[in-house]
PDB file of C-alpha atoms in Angstrom:
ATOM      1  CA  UNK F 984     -67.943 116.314 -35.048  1.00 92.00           C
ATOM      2  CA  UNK F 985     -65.341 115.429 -32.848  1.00 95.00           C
ATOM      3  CA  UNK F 986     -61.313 114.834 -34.023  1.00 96.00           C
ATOM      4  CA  UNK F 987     -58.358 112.776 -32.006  1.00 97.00           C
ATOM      5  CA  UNK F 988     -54.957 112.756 -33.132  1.00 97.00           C
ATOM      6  CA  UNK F 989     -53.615 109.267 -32.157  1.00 97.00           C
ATOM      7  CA  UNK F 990     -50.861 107.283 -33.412  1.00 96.00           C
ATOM      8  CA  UNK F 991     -51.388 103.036 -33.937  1.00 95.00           C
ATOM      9  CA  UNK F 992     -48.906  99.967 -35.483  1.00 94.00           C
ATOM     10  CA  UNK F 993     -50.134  97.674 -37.644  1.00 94.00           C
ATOM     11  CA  UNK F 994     -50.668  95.616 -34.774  1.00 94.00           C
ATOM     12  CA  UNK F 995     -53.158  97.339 -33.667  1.00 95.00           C
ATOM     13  CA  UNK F 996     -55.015  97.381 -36.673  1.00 95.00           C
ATOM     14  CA  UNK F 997     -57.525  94.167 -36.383  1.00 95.00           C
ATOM     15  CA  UNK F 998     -58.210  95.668 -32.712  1.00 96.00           C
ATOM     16  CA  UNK F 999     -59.083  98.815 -33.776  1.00 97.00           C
ATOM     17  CA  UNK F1000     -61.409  97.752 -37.049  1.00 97.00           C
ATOM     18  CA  UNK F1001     -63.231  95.427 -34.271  1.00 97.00           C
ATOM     19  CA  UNK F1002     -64.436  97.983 -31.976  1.00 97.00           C
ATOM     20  CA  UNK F1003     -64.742 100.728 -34.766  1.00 97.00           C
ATOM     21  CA  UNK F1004     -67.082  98.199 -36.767  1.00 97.00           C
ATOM     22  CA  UNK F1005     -69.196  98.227 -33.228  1.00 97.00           C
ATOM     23  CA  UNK F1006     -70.145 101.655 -33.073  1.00 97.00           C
ATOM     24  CA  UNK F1007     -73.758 103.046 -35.411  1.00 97.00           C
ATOM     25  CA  UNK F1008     -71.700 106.385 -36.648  1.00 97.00           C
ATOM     26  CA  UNK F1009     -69.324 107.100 -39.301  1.00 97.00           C
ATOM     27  CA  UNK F1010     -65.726 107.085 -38.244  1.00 98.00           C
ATOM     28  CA  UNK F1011     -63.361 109.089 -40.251  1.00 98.00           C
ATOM     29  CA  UNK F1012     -59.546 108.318 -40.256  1.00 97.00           C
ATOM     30  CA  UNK F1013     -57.152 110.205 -42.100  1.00 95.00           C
ATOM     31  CA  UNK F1014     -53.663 111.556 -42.388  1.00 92.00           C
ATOM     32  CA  UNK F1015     -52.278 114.577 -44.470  1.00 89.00           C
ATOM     33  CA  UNK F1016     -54.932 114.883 -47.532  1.00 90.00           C
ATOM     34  CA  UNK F1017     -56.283 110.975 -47.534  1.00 93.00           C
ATOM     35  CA  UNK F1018     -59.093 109.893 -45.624  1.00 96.00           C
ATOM     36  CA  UNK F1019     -60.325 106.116 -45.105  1.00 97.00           C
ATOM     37  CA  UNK F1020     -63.468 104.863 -43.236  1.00 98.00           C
ATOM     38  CA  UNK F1021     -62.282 102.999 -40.087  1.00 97.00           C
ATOM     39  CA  UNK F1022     -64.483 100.402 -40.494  1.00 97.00           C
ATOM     40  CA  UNK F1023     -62.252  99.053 -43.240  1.00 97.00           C
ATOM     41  CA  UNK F1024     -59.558  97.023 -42.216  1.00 96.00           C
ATOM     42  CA  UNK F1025     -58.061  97.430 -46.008  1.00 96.00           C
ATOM     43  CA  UNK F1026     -58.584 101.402 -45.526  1.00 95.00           C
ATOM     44  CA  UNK F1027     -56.740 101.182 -42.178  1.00 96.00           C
ATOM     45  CA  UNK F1028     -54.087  99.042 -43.326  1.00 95.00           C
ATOM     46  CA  UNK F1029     -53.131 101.354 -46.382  1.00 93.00           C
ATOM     47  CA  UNK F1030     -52.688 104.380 -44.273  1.00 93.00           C
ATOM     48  CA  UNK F1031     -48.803 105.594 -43.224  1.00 92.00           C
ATOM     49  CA  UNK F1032     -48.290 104.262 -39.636  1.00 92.00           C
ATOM     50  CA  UNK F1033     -45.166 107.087 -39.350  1.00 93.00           C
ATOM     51  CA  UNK F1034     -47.605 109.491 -39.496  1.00 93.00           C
ATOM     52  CA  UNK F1035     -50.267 111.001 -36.313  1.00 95.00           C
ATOM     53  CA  UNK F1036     -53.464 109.746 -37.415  1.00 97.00           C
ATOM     54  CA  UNK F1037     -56.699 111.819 -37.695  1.00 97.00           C
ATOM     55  CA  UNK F1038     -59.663 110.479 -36.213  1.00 97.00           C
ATOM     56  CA  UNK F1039     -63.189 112.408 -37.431  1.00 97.00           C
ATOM     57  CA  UNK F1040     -66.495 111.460 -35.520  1.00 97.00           C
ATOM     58  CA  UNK F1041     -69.834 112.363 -34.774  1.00 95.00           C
ATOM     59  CA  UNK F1042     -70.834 109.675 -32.291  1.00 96.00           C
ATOM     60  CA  UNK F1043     -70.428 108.352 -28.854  1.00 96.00           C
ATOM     61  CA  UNK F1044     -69.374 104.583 -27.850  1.00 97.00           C
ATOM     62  CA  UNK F1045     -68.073 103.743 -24.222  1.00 97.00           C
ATOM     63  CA  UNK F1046     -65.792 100.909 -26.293  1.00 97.00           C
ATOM     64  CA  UNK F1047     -64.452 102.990 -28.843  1.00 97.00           C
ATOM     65  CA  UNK F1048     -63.649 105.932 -26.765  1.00 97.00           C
ATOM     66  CA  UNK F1049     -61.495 103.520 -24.139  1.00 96.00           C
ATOM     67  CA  UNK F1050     -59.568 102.118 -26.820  1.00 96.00           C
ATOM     68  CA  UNK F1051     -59.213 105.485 -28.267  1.00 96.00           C
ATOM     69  CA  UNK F1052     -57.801 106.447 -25.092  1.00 96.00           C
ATOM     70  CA  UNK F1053     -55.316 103.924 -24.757  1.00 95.00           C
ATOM     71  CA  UNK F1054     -54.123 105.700 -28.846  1.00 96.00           C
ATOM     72  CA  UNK F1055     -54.816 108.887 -28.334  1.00 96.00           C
ATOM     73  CA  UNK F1056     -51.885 111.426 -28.189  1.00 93.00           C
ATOM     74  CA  UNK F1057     -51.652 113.929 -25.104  1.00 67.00           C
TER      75      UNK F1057
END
């Protein structure tokens, strides 16, 4: 299982969902004690945009790991 701290704007959401929705693993996302599946724009758009986000997953996508990137903290 691999985790990324990253930090996104509501901006970003749609972007995000898109290439999440993509990839054939489970995505995780989750700050403090509330996890959402990142495939759900409604999930993503509830979470607390102040806060470093939690990313949990078990997969690999080229996509999703370049956008990632571009989130990601150092």
């Amino acid at each position: 299982m691999r985790e990324r701290k990253i930090k996104m704007t509501p901006s970003e959401v749609e972007g995000f969902v898109n290439v999440a929705s993509k990839c054939d693993f489970d995505i995780d996302i989750s700050y403090n004690h509330y996890t959402v599946d990142a495939k759900s724009i409604l999930g993503v758009m509830g979470l607390d945009f102040r806060s470093i986000l939690t990313l949990h997953y078990a997969g690999h996508n080229d996509e999703f790991e370049k956008y990632i990137n571009k989130l990601a903290l150092a």
